[in-house]
Short mmCIF file of C-alpha atoms and ligand atoms in Angstrom, two decimals:
data_model
loop_
_atom_site.label_atom_id
_atom_site.label_comp_id
_atom_site.label_asym_id
_atom_site.label_seq_id
_atom_site.Cartn_x
_atom_site.Cartn_y
_atom_site.Cartn_z
CA MET A 746 -1.98 11.03 -65.20
CA VAL A 747 -5.97 9.67 -65.79
CA ASN A 748 -9.03 11.25 -64.37
CA SER A 749 -10.53 7.59 -63.56
CA ALA A 750 -9.58 5.36 -60.44
CA VAL A 751 -9.02 2.57 -62.24
CA ILE A 752 -5.39 3.57 -63.82
CA ASP A 753 -4.23 0.29 -65.37
CA GLN A 754 -5.19 -3.35 -65.36
CA HIS A 755 -3.44 -6.30 -64.33
CA GLY A 756 -4.84 -9.38 -66.83
CA ALA A 757 -8.71 -9.08 -66.08
CA ALA A 758 -8.03 -7.24 -62.31
CA PRO A 759 -8.28 -3.47 -62.12
CA VAL A 760 -5.44 -1.50 -60.61
CA PHE A 761 -6.61 1.56 -58.43
CA GLY A 762 -4.90 4.71 -58.29
CA LEU A 763 -4.23 7.29 -55.27
CA TYR A 764 -6.38 10.11 -55.27
CA ILE A 765 -4.15 13.52 -55.11
CA ASN A 766 -5.27 16.91 -55.69
CA GLY A 767 -7.71 16.03 -57.72
CA GLU A 768 -6.71 13.15 -59.81
CA TRP A 769 -6.24 9.62 -59.79
CA ARG A 770 -2.70 8.85 -60.36
CA ALA A 771 -0.21 5.51 -59.91
CA ALA A 772 2.11 5.81 -56.60
CA ALA A 773 5.49 7.94 -57.17
CA SER A 774 7.38 4.19 -56.84
CA GLY A 775 4.76 2.58 -59.32
CA LYS A 776 3.88 -0.13 -57.18
CA SER A 777 0.66 -1.55 -56.08
CA TYR A 778 -0.91 -4.54 -53.94
CA GLU A 779 -3.31 -6.70 -54.28
CA ASN A 780 -6.31 -6.96 -52.38
CA ARG A 781 -8.52 -10.53 -52.22
CA ASN A 782 -11.92 -11.94 -50.93
CA PRO A 783 -11.62 -13.35 -47.69
CA ALA A 784 -13.85 -15.73 -48.46
CA ARG A 785 -12.47 -17.43 -51.52
CA PRO A 786 -8.80 -16.05 -51.89
CA ASP A 787 -8.67 -17.35 -55.14
CA ASP A 788 -10.63 -14.07 -56.22
CA LEU A 789 -8.65 -11.01 -56.54
CA ILE A 790 -10.82 -7.67 -56.20
CA GLY A 791 -8.14 -5.49 -57.67
CA SER A 792 -4.37 -4.11 -57.21
CA PHE A 793 -4.14 -0.55 -55.37
CA ALA A 794 -1.46 1.60 -55.49
CA SER A 795 1.18 1.20 -52.69
CA GLY A 796 1.54 5.16 -51.35
CA GLY A 797 4.93 5.76 -50.06
CA THR A 798 6.55 9.08 -48.09
CA GLU A 799 6.46 10.82 -51.45
CA ASP A 800 2.83 10.57 -52.32
CA VAL A 801 1.76 11.32 -48.43
CA ASP A 802 4.03 14.78 -49.16
CA ALA A 803 2.26 15.46 -52.46
CA ALA A 804 -1.10 14.78 -51.05
CA VAL A 805 -0.77 16.48 -47.50
CA SER A 806 1.09 19.80 -49.89
CA ALA A 807 -2.46 19.83 -51.96
CA ALA A 808 -4.45 19.29 -48.63
CA ALA A 809 -2.71 22.42 -47.64
CA GLU A 810 -2.85 24.27 -50.53
CA ALA A 811 -6.55 23.72 -50.74
CA PHE A 812 -6.97 24.54 -46.99
CA THR A 813 -7.76 28.88 -47.47
CA ALA A 814 -9.88 28.53 -50.08
CA TRP A 815 -12.61 25.63 -48.49
CA SER A 816 -12.06 26.84 -45.36
CA MET A 817 -13.45 30.17 -46.44
CA SER A 818 -16.18 28.62 -48.56
CA SER A 819 -19.74 28.78 -47.92
CA PRO A 820 -20.85 26.50 -45.24
CA ILE A 821 -23.67 26.17 -48.00
CA THR A 822 -21.68 25.65 -50.33
CA ARG A 823 -20.19 22.38 -48.35
CA ALA A 824 -23.59 21.47 -47.40
CA ASN A 825 -24.14 21.01 -51.17
CA ILE A 826 -21.16 18.97 -52.10
CA LEU A 827 -22.10 16.11 -49.24
CA TYR A 828 -25.87 16.22 -50.11
CA LYS A 829 -24.57 15.35 -53.38
CA ALA A 830 -22.31 12.71 -52.59
CA SER A 831 -24.83 10.90 -50.67
CA GLU A 832 -26.88 10.77 -53.88
CA ILE A 833 -24.34 9.84 -55.78
CA LEU A 834 -23.61 6.66 -52.84
CA ALA A 835 -27.12 6.27 -52.79
CA SER A 836 -27.74 5.44 -56.36
CA ARG A 837 -24.63 3.06 -56.01
CA VAL A 838 -25.90 1.63 -52.53
CA ASN A 839 -26.42 -2.35 -54.03
CA GLU A 840 -23.47 -2.03 -56.16
CA ILE A 841 -20.85 -0.85 -53.41
CA GLY A 842 -22.33 -2.76 -50.83
CA ARG A 843 -21.54 -6.21 -52.60
CA GLU A 844 -18.20 -4.98 -53.27
CA LEU A 845 -17.99 -4.09 -49.78
CA THR A 846 -18.87 -7.94 -48.81
CA ARG A 847 -16.68 -8.98 -51.00
CA GLU A 848 -13.66 -7.05 -50.01
CA GLU A 849 -14.32 -7.22 -46.13
CA GLY A 850 -16.37 -10.71 -45.87
CA LYS A 851 -19.78 -9.37 -43.88
CA THR A 852 -22.63 -10.56 -45.32
CA LEU A 853 -24.68 -8.91 -47.90
CA LYS A 854 -27.11 -7.58 -45.52
CA GLU A 855 -24.43 -5.79 -43.36
CA GLY A 856 -22.43 -4.55 -46.57
CA ILE A 857 -25.63 -2.82 -47.96
CA GLY A 858 -26.76 -1.97 -44.53
CA GLU A 859 -23.08 -0.04 -44.01
CA THR A 860 -23.37 1.39 -47.29
CA SER A 861 -26.49 3.23 -46.88
CA ARG A 862 -25.14 4.20 -43.13
CA ALA A 863 -22.73 5.85 -44.93
CA VAL A 864 -25.05 7.82 -47.13
CA GLN A 865 -27.13 8.74 -44.17
CA ILE A 866 -23.87 10.38 -42.34
CA LEU A 867 -23.26 12.13 -45.42
CA ARG A 868 -26.76 13.46 -45.49
CA TYR A 869 -26.24 14.29 -41.86
CA TYR A 870 -23.47 16.42 -41.77
CA ALA A 871 -25.22 18.17 -45.37
CA GLY A 872 -27.52 18.85 -42.15
CA GLU A 873 -24.91 19.78 -39.85
CA ALA A 874 -22.36 21.87 -41.97
CA GLN A 875 -25.79 24.37 -41.83
CA GLN A 876 -25.93 24.73 -38.31
CA PRO A 877 -25.10 27.57 -36.27
CA THR A 878 -21.19 28.01 -35.95
CA GLY A 879 -21.38 30.18 -32.73
CA GLU A 880 -22.58 31.59 -29.77
CA HIS A 881 -23.72 35.44 -28.65
CA TYR A 882 -22.53 36.18 -25.46
CA PRO A 883 -22.92 39.68 -23.40
CA SER A 884 -20.45 41.79 -22.59
CA ALA A 885 -19.58 43.71 -19.65
CA ASN A 886 -19.68 46.46 -22.31
CA PRO A 887 -23.20 47.12 -23.51
CA ALA A 888 -22.04 48.16 -26.84
CA THR A 889 -19.90 45.36 -27.39
CA LEU A 890 -20.70 42.81 -29.92
CA LEU A 891 -19.12 39.52 -27.97
CA TYR A 892 -19.26 36.24 -29.73
CA THR A 893 -17.42 33.13 -30.76
CA VAL A 894 -17.28 31.35 -33.69
CA ARG A 895 -15.82 27.77 -34.54
CA GLU A 896 -13.43 27.88 -37.24
CA PRO A 897 -11.76 24.54 -39.23
CA LEU A 898 -8.22 23.66 -37.45
CA GLY A 899 -6.38 23.12 -41.39
CA PRO A 900 -5.55 19.76 -43.00
CA CYS A 901 -6.55 16.66 -41.14
CA ALA A 902 -5.70 13.19 -41.30
CA ILE A 903 -8.47 10.20 -41.37
CA ILE A 904 -6.56 7.04 -40.13
CA THR A 905 -9.72 4.22 -40.53
CA PRO A 906 -9.47 0.50 -39.91
CA TRP A 907 -10.74 -2.35 -42.03
CA ASN A 908 -13.82 -3.70 -39.86
CA PHE A 909 -16.22 -0.51 -41.09
CA PRO A 910 -14.45 0.13 -44.08
CA ILE A 911 -17.18 2.82 -45.77
CA ALA A 912 -19.09 3.95 -42.54
CA ILE A 913 -16.03 5.04 -40.64
CA PRO A 914 -14.40 6.95 -43.26
CA ALA A 915 -17.59 8.43 -43.85
CA TRP A 916 -18.07 9.47 -40.26
CA LYS A 917 -14.64 10.92 -40.10
CA ILE A 918 -14.65 12.52 -43.23
CA ALA A 919 -18.02 14.03 -43.68
CA PRO A 920 -17.85 16.15 -40.72
CA ALA A 921 -14.11 17.56 -41.30
CA LEU A 922 -15.30 18.86 -44.68
CA ALA A 923 -18.49 20.10 -43.49
CA PHE A 924 -16.63 22.46 -41.08
CA GLY A 925 -13.93 23.32 -43.80
CA ASN A 926 -11.10 21.25 -43.31
CA THR A 927 -9.05 19.61 -45.78
CA VAL A 928 -8.19 15.85 -45.66
CA VAL A 929 -5.66 12.99 -46.38
CA PHE A 930 -7.75 9.57 -45.80
CA LYS A 931 -5.32 6.61 -45.35
CA PRO A 932 -7.62 3.84 -45.19
CA ALA A 933 -6.84 -0.05 -43.78
CA THR A 934 -4.59 -1.44 -46.13
CA LEU A 935 -7.11 -4.55 -46.05
CA THR A 936 -10.14 -2.37 -47.58
CA PRO A 937 -9.00 -0.27 -50.17
CA LEU A 938 -11.76 0.02 -52.69
CA CYS A 939 -14.31 1.01 -50.12
CA ALA A 940 -12.10 4.02 -49.50
CA VAL A 941 -12.16 4.59 -53.43
CA ARG A 942 -15.45 4.39 -53.52
CA LEU A 943 -16.32 6.92 -51.09
CA THR A 944 -13.47 9.15 -52.63
CA GLU A 945 -15.21 8.96 -56.20
CA ALA A 946 -18.73 10.31 -54.63
CA LEU A 947 -17.05 12.79 -52.93
CA ALA A 948 -14.94 13.79 -56.30
CA GLU A 949 -17.85 13.45 -58.30
CA ALA A 950 -19.97 15.48 -55.98
CA GLY A 951 -17.79 18.69 -56.83
CA LEU A 952 -15.03 18.91 -54.35
CA PRO A 953 -12.28 21.00 -54.96
CA GLU A 954 -8.64 19.84 -55.83
CA GLY A 955 -6.76 19.04 -53.06
CA VAL A 956 -9.55 19.07 -50.48
CA LEU A 957 -9.86 15.62 -50.24
CA ASN A 958 -6.45 12.78 -50.85
CA LEU A 959 -6.78 9.43 -50.84
CA VAL A 960 -3.40 7.58 -50.33
CA THR A 961 -3.44 3.54 -50.03
CA GLY A 962 -1.12 1.71 -48.81
CA SER A 963 0.70 0.01 -45.38
CA ALA A 964 1.03 1.68 -41.90
CA GLY A 965 4.81 2.34 -42.27
CA GLU A 966 5.14 3.72 -45.84
CA VAL A 967 1.65 5.88 -45.67
CA GLY A 968 0.60 6.37 -42.11
CA ASP A 969 3.85 6.47 -40.27
CA PRO A 970 4.64 9.90 -42.55
CA LEU A 971 1.77 10.97 -42.48
CA VAL A 972 1.11 11.12 -38.45
CA ASN A 973 4.42 13.09 -38.52
CA ASP A 974 3.84 15.69 -40.95
CA GLU A 975 3.75 18.95 -39.15
CA ARG A 976 1.45 20.79 -41.62
CA ILE A 977 -1.31 17.83 -40.48
CA ILE A 978 -2.79 19.68 -37.45
CA ALA A 979 -5.24 17.11 -36.81
CA ILE A 980 -5.82 13.33 -36.81
CA SER A 981 -8.94 11.37 -36.56
CA PHE A 982 -7.86 7.44 -35.96
CA THR A 983 -9.59 4.33 -35.50
CA GLY A 984 -8.34 1.04 -34.52
CA SER A 985 -6.52 -1.16 -32.30
CA ASN A 986 -5.23 0.39 -28.43
CA GLU A 987 -1.55 -0.55 -29.29
CA VAL A 988 -1.64 1.31 -32.45
CA GLY A 989 -3.54 4.49 -31.12
CA ARG A 990 -2.09 5.08 -27.90
CA GLN A 991 1.65 4.62 -29.98
CA LEU A 992 -0.19 7.35 -33.10
CA LYS A 993 -1.03 9.79 -30.17
CA MET A 994 2.63 10.04 -28.36
CA SER A 995 4.39 11.01 -31.61
CA ALA A 996 1.18 13.28 -32.99
CA THR A 997 0.50 14.86 -29.63
CA ALA A 998 4.53 15.47 -29.00
CA ARG A 999 4.77 17.82 -32.20
CA GLY A 1000 1.31 19.26 -30.95
CA ALA A 1001 -1.44 17.84 -33.14
CA LYS A 1002 -4.75 17.44 -32.06
CA VAL A 1003 -5.45 13.93 -31.71
CA GLN A 1004 -8.96 11.46 -31.75
CA LEU A 1005 -8.67 8.44 -30.86
CA GLU A 1006 -11.03 5.60 -31.31
CA MET A 1007 -10.25 2.00 -30.45
CA GLY A 1008 -11.56 -1.48 -29.03
CA GLY A 1009 -14.04 -2.69 -26.71
CA LYS A 1010 -14.70 -5.79 -24.50
CA ASN A 1011 -18.32 -5.28 -24.65
CA PRO A 1012 -20.32 -6.78 -21.62
CA ALA A 1013 -24.72 -7.88 -22.06
CA ILE A 1014 -25.59 -8.11 -18.55
CA VAL A 1015 -28.44 -10.81 -18.44
CA LEU A 1016 -30.72 -10.72 -15.33
CA ALA A 1017 -32.89 -13.39 -13.96
CA ASP A 1018 -36.42 -11.41 -14.86
CA ALA A 1019 -35.18 -10.67 -18.87
CA ASP A 1020 -37.01 -11.79 -21.54
CA LEU A 1021 -34.44 -14.47 -22.10
CA GLU A 1022 -35.48 -15.27 -26.11
CA HIS A 1023 -35.15 -11.26 -26.71
CA ALA A 1024 -32.07 -11.05 -24.67
CA VAL A 1025 -30.47 -14.66 -26.52
CA THR A 1026 -30.87 -12.85 -30.11
CA ASN A 1027 -29.78 -10.03 -29.21
CA VAL A 1028 -26.68 -11.47 -27.73
CA ILE A 1029 -25.99 -13.57 -30.63
CA ASN A 1030 -26.11 -10.64 -33.03
CA GLY A 1031 -24.22 -8.46 -30.91
CA ALA A 1032 -21.69 -11.42 -30.65
CA MET A 1033 -21.96 -12.78 -34.40
CA MET A 1034 -22.62 -10.24 -37.17
CA SER A 1035 -20.04 -9.34 -38.54
CA THR A 1036 -18.33 -12.42 -37.40
CA GLY A 1037 -17.72 -10.69 -34.05
CA GLN A 1038 -15.45 -7.83 -35.77
CA LYS A 1039 -16.88 -4.66 -34.41
CA CYS A 1040 -15.53 -2.34 -32.15
CA THR A 1041 -18.53 -2.59 -30.27
CA ALA A 1042 -19.40 -6.50 -30.76
CA THR A 1043 -20.80 -8.42 -27.39
CA SER A 1044 -17.55 -10.70 -26.31
CA ARG A 1045 -18.84 -11.19 -22.61
CA ALA A 1046 -22.56 -12.24 -21.40
CA ILE A 1047 -22.40 -11.67 -17.65
CA VAL A 1048 -25.91 -13.45 -16.66
CA ASP A 1049 -27.44 -14.14 -13.25
CA HIS A 1050 -26.23 -17.54 -11.93
CA ARG A 1051 -30.17 -18.34 -11.82
CA VAL A 1052 -30.74 -18.26 -15.39
CA ALA A 1053 -26.65 -19.08 -16.63
CA ASP A 1054 -27.60 -22.65 -17.76
CA GLU A 1055 -30.89 -22.12 -19.72
CA LEU A 1056 -29.29 -19.21 -21.30
CA SER A 1057 -26.32 -20.47 -21.95
CA GLU A 1058 -28.12 -23.80 -23.52
CA ARG A 1059 -30.40 -21.53 -25.86
CA LEU A 1060 -27.25 -19.53 -27.09
CA ALA A 1061 -25.08 -22.77 -27.54
CA GLN A 1062 -28.18 -24.38 -29.84
CA ARG A 1063 -28.82 -20.77 -32.29
CA ILE A 1064 -25.21 -20.13 -31.91
CA GLY A 1065 -24.11 -23.37 -33.57
CA ALA A 1066 -26.95 -23.43 -35.95
CA LEU A 1067 -25.54 -20.25 -37.72
CA ARG A 1068 -24.90 -20.71 -41.54
CA VAL A 1069 -21.23 -20.08 -41.88
CA GLY A 1070 -20.11 -19.70 -45.10
CA ASP A 1071 -19.59 -17.04 -48.60
CA PRO A 1072 -21.06 -13.93 -47.88
CA GLN A 1073 -22.29 -12.78 -51.21
CA GLU A 1074 -24.64 -15.96 -50.42
CA GLU A 1075 -28.02 -14.11 -49.08
CA ALA A 1076 -28.49 -17.12 -46.97
CA THR A 1077 -25.28 -16.86 -44.97
CA GLN A 1078 -25.45 -15.34 -41.35
CA MET A 1079 -21.37 -15.46 -40.60
CA GLY A 1080 -18.71 -14.73 -43.33
CA PRO A 1081 -15.14 -15.20 -42.54
CA LEU A 1082 -12.33 -13.30 -40.61
CA ILE A 1083 -10.89 -10.86 -42.51
CA SER A 1084 -7.42 -12.42 -43.16
CA ALA A 1085 -5.46 -15.60 -42.89
CA GLU A 1086 -3.79 -13.80 -39.76
CA ALA A 1087 -6.85 -12.89 -38.16
CA ALA A 1088 -8.17 -16.31 -38.77
CA LYS A 1089 -5.23 -18.16 -37.17
CA ARG A 1090 -5.01 -15.65 -34.33
CA VAL A 1091 -8.71 -16.11 -33.42
CA ALA A 1092 -8.74 -20.36 -33.82
CA GLY A 1093 -5.85 -19.83 -31.39
CA GLU A 1094 -7.47 -17.69 -28.85
CA ILE A 1095 -10.16 -20.54 -29.00
CA ASP A 1096 -7.34 -23.74 -28.65
CA ARG A 1097 -5.86 -21.74 -25.93
CA ALA A 1098 -9.31 -21.21 -24.00
CA LYS A 1099 -9.93 -25.01 -24.15
CA ARG A 1100 -6.31 -25.91 -23.12
CA GLU A 1101 -7.13 -23.10 -20.10
CA GLY A 1102 -10.04 -25.36 -18.76
CA LEU A 1103 -12.56 -23.05 -20.19
CA THR A 1104 -15.60 -25.26 -21.30
CA LEU A 1105 -16.54 -25.00 -25.28
CA LEU A 1106 -20.34 -25.30 -25.66
CA THR A 1107 -20.52 -25.23 -29.36
CA LYS A 1108 -19.69 -28.10 -31.69
CA ASP A 1109 -15.70 -28.26 -31.32
CA GLY A 1110 -13.54 -27.92 -34.68
CA ALA A 1111 -11.97 -25.71 -37.49
CA SER A 1112 -14.09 -25.38 -40.36
CA THR A 1113 -13.56 -28.08 -43.02
CA ASP A 1114 -16.04 -27.56 -45.58
CA LEU A 1115 -15.77 -23.80 -46.21
CA GLY A 1116 -12.98 -24.01 -48.99
CA ASP A 1117 -9.87 -21.73 -48.44
CA GLY A 1118 -11.89 -18.83 -46.86
CA TYR A 1119 -10.71 -17.67 -43.48
CA PHE A 1120 -13.35 -19.30 -41.84
CA VAL A 1121 -13.71 -20.31 -37.92
CA ARG A 1122 -16.66 -21.69 -36.88
CA PRO A 1123 -18.52 -19.33 -33.92
CA ALA A 1124 -17.26 -20.44 -30.12
CA LEU A 1125 -19.40 -20.04 -27.07
CA PHE A 1126 -17.39 -20.65 -23.49
CA GLY A 1127 -19.34 -21.23 -20.34
CA GLY A 1128 -18.66 -20.66 -16.41
CA VAL A 1129 -16.07 -17.95 -17.90
CA ALA A 1130 -13.78 -16.64 -15.08
CA PRO A 1131 -14.20 -12.81 -14.89
CA ASP A 1132 -10.09 -12.42 -14.60
CA SER A 1133 -9.67 -15.29 -17.62
CA ARG A 1134 -7.91 -14.00 -20.73
CA LEU A 1135 -10.97 -14.62 -22.57
CA ALA A 1136 -13.26 -12.47 -20.60
CA GLN A 1137 -10.23 -9.59 -20.45
CA GLU A 1138 -8.86 -9.30 -24.12
CA GLU A 1139 -10.33 -8.21 -27.35
CA LEU A 1140 -10.31 -11.34 -29.53
CA PHE A 1141 -11.98 -9.50 -32.38
CA GLY A 1142 -13.73 -12.53 -33.66
CA PRO A 1143 -17.03 -14.70 -33.35
CA VAL A 1144 -15.91 -16.15 -29.71
CA LEU A 1145 -18.57 -15.27 -26.73
CA GLY A 1146 -17.81 -16.34 -23.06
CA VAL A 1147 -20.50 -16.57 -20.64
CA ILE A 1148 -19.74 -15.42 -17.12
CA PRO A 1149 -22.09 -16.54 -14.56
CA VAL A 1150 -22.52 -13.74 -11.60
CA ASP A 1151 -24.81 -13.00 -8.34
CA GLY A 1152 -27.35 -10.44 -9.47
CA LEU A 1153 -26.93 -6.97 -10.42
CA ASP A 1154 -23.99 -4.94 -8.22
CA GLU A 1155 -21.69 -7.77 -8.90
CA ALA A 1156 -22.75 -8.25 -12.69
CA ILE A 1157 -21.86 -4.37 -13.05
CA GLU A 1158 -18.58 -4.89 -11.18
CA VAL A 1159 -17.45 -7.75 -13.43
CA ALA A 1160 -18.66 -5.41 -16.64
CA ASN A 1161 -16.59 -2.32 -15.15
CA ASN A 1162 -13.29 -4.36 -14.54
CA VAL A 1163 -11.52 -4.63 -17.72
CA ARG A 1164 -9.23 -1.45 -18.78
CA PHE A 1165 -12.04 -1.13 -21.65
CA GLY A 1166 -15.21 0.90 -21.92
CA LEU A 1167 -17.00 1.07 -25.44
CA SER A 1168 -20.38 0.02 -25.18
CA ALA A 1169 -22.89 -2.13 -22.88
CA SER A 1170 -26.14 -3.78 -23.02
CA LEU A 1171 -28.19 -4.61 -19.72
CA PHE A 1172 -31.51 -7.31 -20.25
CA THR A 1173 -34.01 -6.79 -17.59
CA ARG A 1174 -37.76 -5.57 -17.02
CA ASP A 1175 -37.37 -3.78 -14.16
CA ILE A 1176 -36.58 0.15 -14.68
CA GLY A 1177 -34.95 0.53 -11.10
CA ARG A 1178 -32.29 -1.52 -11.87
CA ALA A 1179 -31.89 -0.14 -15.83
CA LEU A 1180 -31.13 3.02 -14.07
CA THR A 1181 -28.79 1.70 -11.74
CA PHE A 1182 -26.78 -0.03 -14.73
CA VAL A 1183 -27.15 3.46 -16.94
CA ARG A 1184 -25.68 5.26 -13.84
CA LYS A 1185 -22.82 2.87 -12.66
CA ILE A 1186 -21.83 1.38 -16.09
CA GLN A 1187 -18.42 2.66 -16.99
CA ALA A 1188 -19.21 2.82 -21.11
CA GLY A 1189 -19.79 5.53 -23.50
CA VAL A 1190 -22.78 3.94 -25.21
CA VAL A 1191 -25.43 1.67 -23.31
CA HIS A 1192 -27.97 0.05 -24.28
CA VAL A 1193 -31.24 -1.47 -22.13
CA ASN A 1194 -32.87 -4.75 -23.88
CA SER A 1195 -30.92 -3.90 -27.00
CA GLU A 1196 -27.72 -5.43 -28.58
CA THR A 1197 -24.23 -3.74 -27.38
CA ALA A 1198 -23.64 -2.82 -30.93
CA GLY A 1199 -26.02 -0.45 -32.47
CA ALA A 1200 -25.07 3.36 -33.22
CA GLU A 1201 -26.75 6.05 -35.08
CA PRO A 1202 -25.25 8.59 -36.71
CA GLN A 1203 -27.14 11.85 -35.20
CA VAL A 1204 -25.47 11.02 -31.88
CA PRO A 1205 -22.07 10.87 -29.73
CA PHE A 1206 -19.65 7.83 -30.14
CA GLY A 1207 -16.97 7.06 -28.31
CA GLY A 1208 -15.77 5.33 -25.34
CA TYR A 1209 -14.52 5.25 -21.79
CA LYS A 1210 -11.27 4.20 -20.15
CA GLY A 1211 -8.57 2.44 -23.04
CA SER A 1212 -11.51 2.78 -25.65
CA SER A 1213 -11.11 6.28 -26.41
CA SER A 1214 -9.20 9.41 -26.05
CA TYR A 1215 -12.17 11.17 -24.21
CA SER A 1216 -13.39 12.97 -27.49
CA ARG A 1217 -16.46 11.74 -29.21
CA GLU A 1218 -17.39 10.92 -32.96
CA GLN A 1219 -20.54 11.68 -34.73
CA GLY A 1220 -23.54 13.71 -34.19
CA LYS A 1221 -22.68 17.49 -32.97
CA ALA A 1222 -19.74 15.93 -31.05
CA ALA A 1223 -18.05 15.86 -34.27
CA ARG A 1224 -17.83 19.93 -34.56
CA GLU A 1225 -16.01 20.06 -31.07
CA PHE A 1226 -13.00 17.84 -32.56
CA PHE A 1227 -12.99 18.91 -36.15
CA THR A 1228 -13.17 22.71 -35.44
CA GLN A 1229 -11.64 25.92 -33.00
CA VAL A 1230 -13.57 28.47 -31.29
CA LYS A 1231 -12.19 31.84 -31.90
CA THR A 1232 -13.74 34.70 -29.58
CA VAL A 1233 -14.62 38.10 -30.64
CA TYR A 1234 -15.01 41.22 -29.09
CA LEU A 1235 -16.22 43.99 -31.67
CA ASP A 1236 -16.60 47.73 -30.53
CA PRO A 1237 -17.99 50.22 -32.34
CA PRO A 1238 -15.51 53.15 -33.09
CA PRO A 1239 -15.30 56.32 -30.85
CA SER A 1240 -18.17 58.56 -32.10
CA ALA A 1241 -16.66 61.27 -33.69
P1 NAP B 350 -5.11 -0.82 -36.67
O1 NAP B 350 -4.36 -2.42 -36.98
O2 NAP B 350 -4.63 -0.76 -35.28
O3 NAP B 350 -4.69 -0.17 -37.75
C1 NAP B 350 -5.84 0.97 -38.05
C2 NAP B 350 -5.54 1.91 -39.04
O4 NAP B 350 -4.40 2.55 -38.46
C3 NAP B 350 -5.10 1.73 -40.32
O5 NAP B 350 -5.64 1.95 -41.37
C4 NAP B 350 -3.48 1.42 -40.46
O6 NAP B 350 -3.15 0.64 -41.24
C5 NAP B 350 -3.33 2.01 -39.82
N1 NAP B 350 -1.91 1.82 -38.50
C6 NAP B 350 -1.24 1.01 -38.35
N2 NAP B 350 -0.43 1.57 -37.73
C7 NAP B 350 0.08 2.66 -38.20
C8 NAP B 350 0.86 3.59 -37.88
N3 NAP B 350 2.27 3.10 -36.97
N4 NAP B 350 0.75 4.57 -38.17
C9 NAP B 350 -0.27 5.32 -38.78
N5 NAP B 350 -1.32 4.58 -39.04
C10 NAP B 350 -1.11 3.25 -38.78
O7 NAP B 350 -6.54 -1.61 -36.50
P2 NAP B 350 -7.42 -2.58 -37.31
O8 NAP B 350 -6.98 -3.94 -37.29
O9 NAP B 350 -7.73 -2.31 -38.96
O10 NAP B 350 -9.02 -2.34 -36.89
C11 NAP B 350 -9.44 -3.16 -35.72
C12 NAP B 350 -9.17 -2.41 -34.47
O11 NAP B 350 -10.02 -1.49 -34.61
C13 NAP B 350 -10.20 -3.25 -33.18
O12 NAP B 350 -9.34 -3.21 -32.12
C14 NAP B 350 -11.41 -2.42 -33.15
O13 NAP B 350 -12.07 -2.55 -31.80
C15 NAP B 350 -11.20 -1.53 -33.87
N6 NAP B 350 -12.12 -0.06 -33.77
C16 NAP B 350 -12.72 0.36 -33.08
C17 NAP B 350 -13.78 0.77 -33.43
C18 NAP B 350 -14.02 2.21 -32.78
O14 NAP B 350 -15.35 3.44 -32.62
N7 NAP B 350 -13.86 2.67 -31.34
C19 NAP B 350 -14.36 0.71 -34.87
C20 NAP B 350 -14.04 -0.35 -35.41
C21 NAP B 350 -12.66 -0.62 -34.87
P3 NAP B 350 -2.72 -0.48 -41.88
O15 NAP B 350 -4.35 -1.25 -42.81
O16 NAP B 350 -1.77 -0.35 -43.40
O17 NAP B 350 -2.31 -1.63 -40.68
#
């Protein structure tokens, strides 16, 4: 056993371990898997331990063992550790941001930006840990001290996707720890390096042994046994709807507390009175940043028919001019998809839309000049019917459809007519219409005159309908999920 995340070397590539009970170690099976740069698959980032049932068991045992002491520790102690972790991460923002770009494929600006967001989240929860933990109530008996206190749940499983490989783990792990829980963290198979970097920062900041455990590896070998372990009291999951729904069924059947944040099919409504240039910029940013691989990405532009042609033309021109390429180069505006499978799937969806008769407004054809990377050129479709597959399913790639409508009422009806409800935007100069939109739109995060993808860490985040499990993450909402309430009646003893 070694006390560094790098436990071995395969030629020039490092081999990263699991972090269990305060130690970096190889998987019990001794196996590891390769992680490659999606922009240049010949670039081997490293190998990562392939955890399995035995490792999950060890990690959960460590988290269970550490729980009593950690849950009884002072919130001020926890706050200090989180704050120190934020400082450690802050000192490495550029380096880790670059690694994020190399591993996930978003642009450098986004990679560094997301890492800075993780710093901000750790800082925020260092503050939240020091907020009041309960409420004082009047009692029918004037002598009774009647109050509530929020207490931690126990060992929690944190299961995260690859598309925000450091921010999402941070916004789950930080509140879990701040409020006194212990954690077993299973990151996405495709982005283990960011998970290692976050774990290193928290470990170096002084987390006691067993409080945070990282088990890299596959859904079947790590995810399943973790979800089904009776000692895991709560599970916070972000990922696809299919996996989330399945996971909830098995976890709630054994009585676990479960939080799900899942996909979206987010609309940007553009009314005829909107500042069109502002709308174009925000619709493109919402749709194409992170190569369209955000849960909050704009994937439907629902546009008043009076401006639909002009808006579509401007969108097509600007989207067609996006610089697609290696995201490690500063000038790149859009990187690759996360994997060969994802690129194939998204290219297939574009072909299917064309076969179904939708009009592709951007330049046609697969990328030919981008080497072996998993690139797909951004695609804009015009005149899209609201019930088409392109307008209904989360494609999770750089694909946008323009749906023409007649005014705000129809726009809201179309916007709401999907199974998702994560985020939504409206572009208008009319405050009355903005208020109507805010009231009627079925989405958990609502923007007026800004893109669908903005979310700040101090406010609740989550979706309506199929996008969520009706719980919320981030901000003060995280305390709801990661704690339970104890009600205390404290009466004086009878006087002698
Ligand atoms: P995914 O395939 O559902 O995977 C998410 C996580 O769950 C990964 O760590 C995955 O492990 C794990 N997992 C898969 N099957 C499991 C099982 N049976 N038991 C336990 N764990 C299991 O999703 P993804 O492709 O990584 O992420 C993309 C999706 O996430 C999109 O739908 C996107 O909209 C959604 N998302 C939502 C939000 C939000 O806040 N609402 C934010 C970001 C992303 P492996 O990696 O090993 O498969």
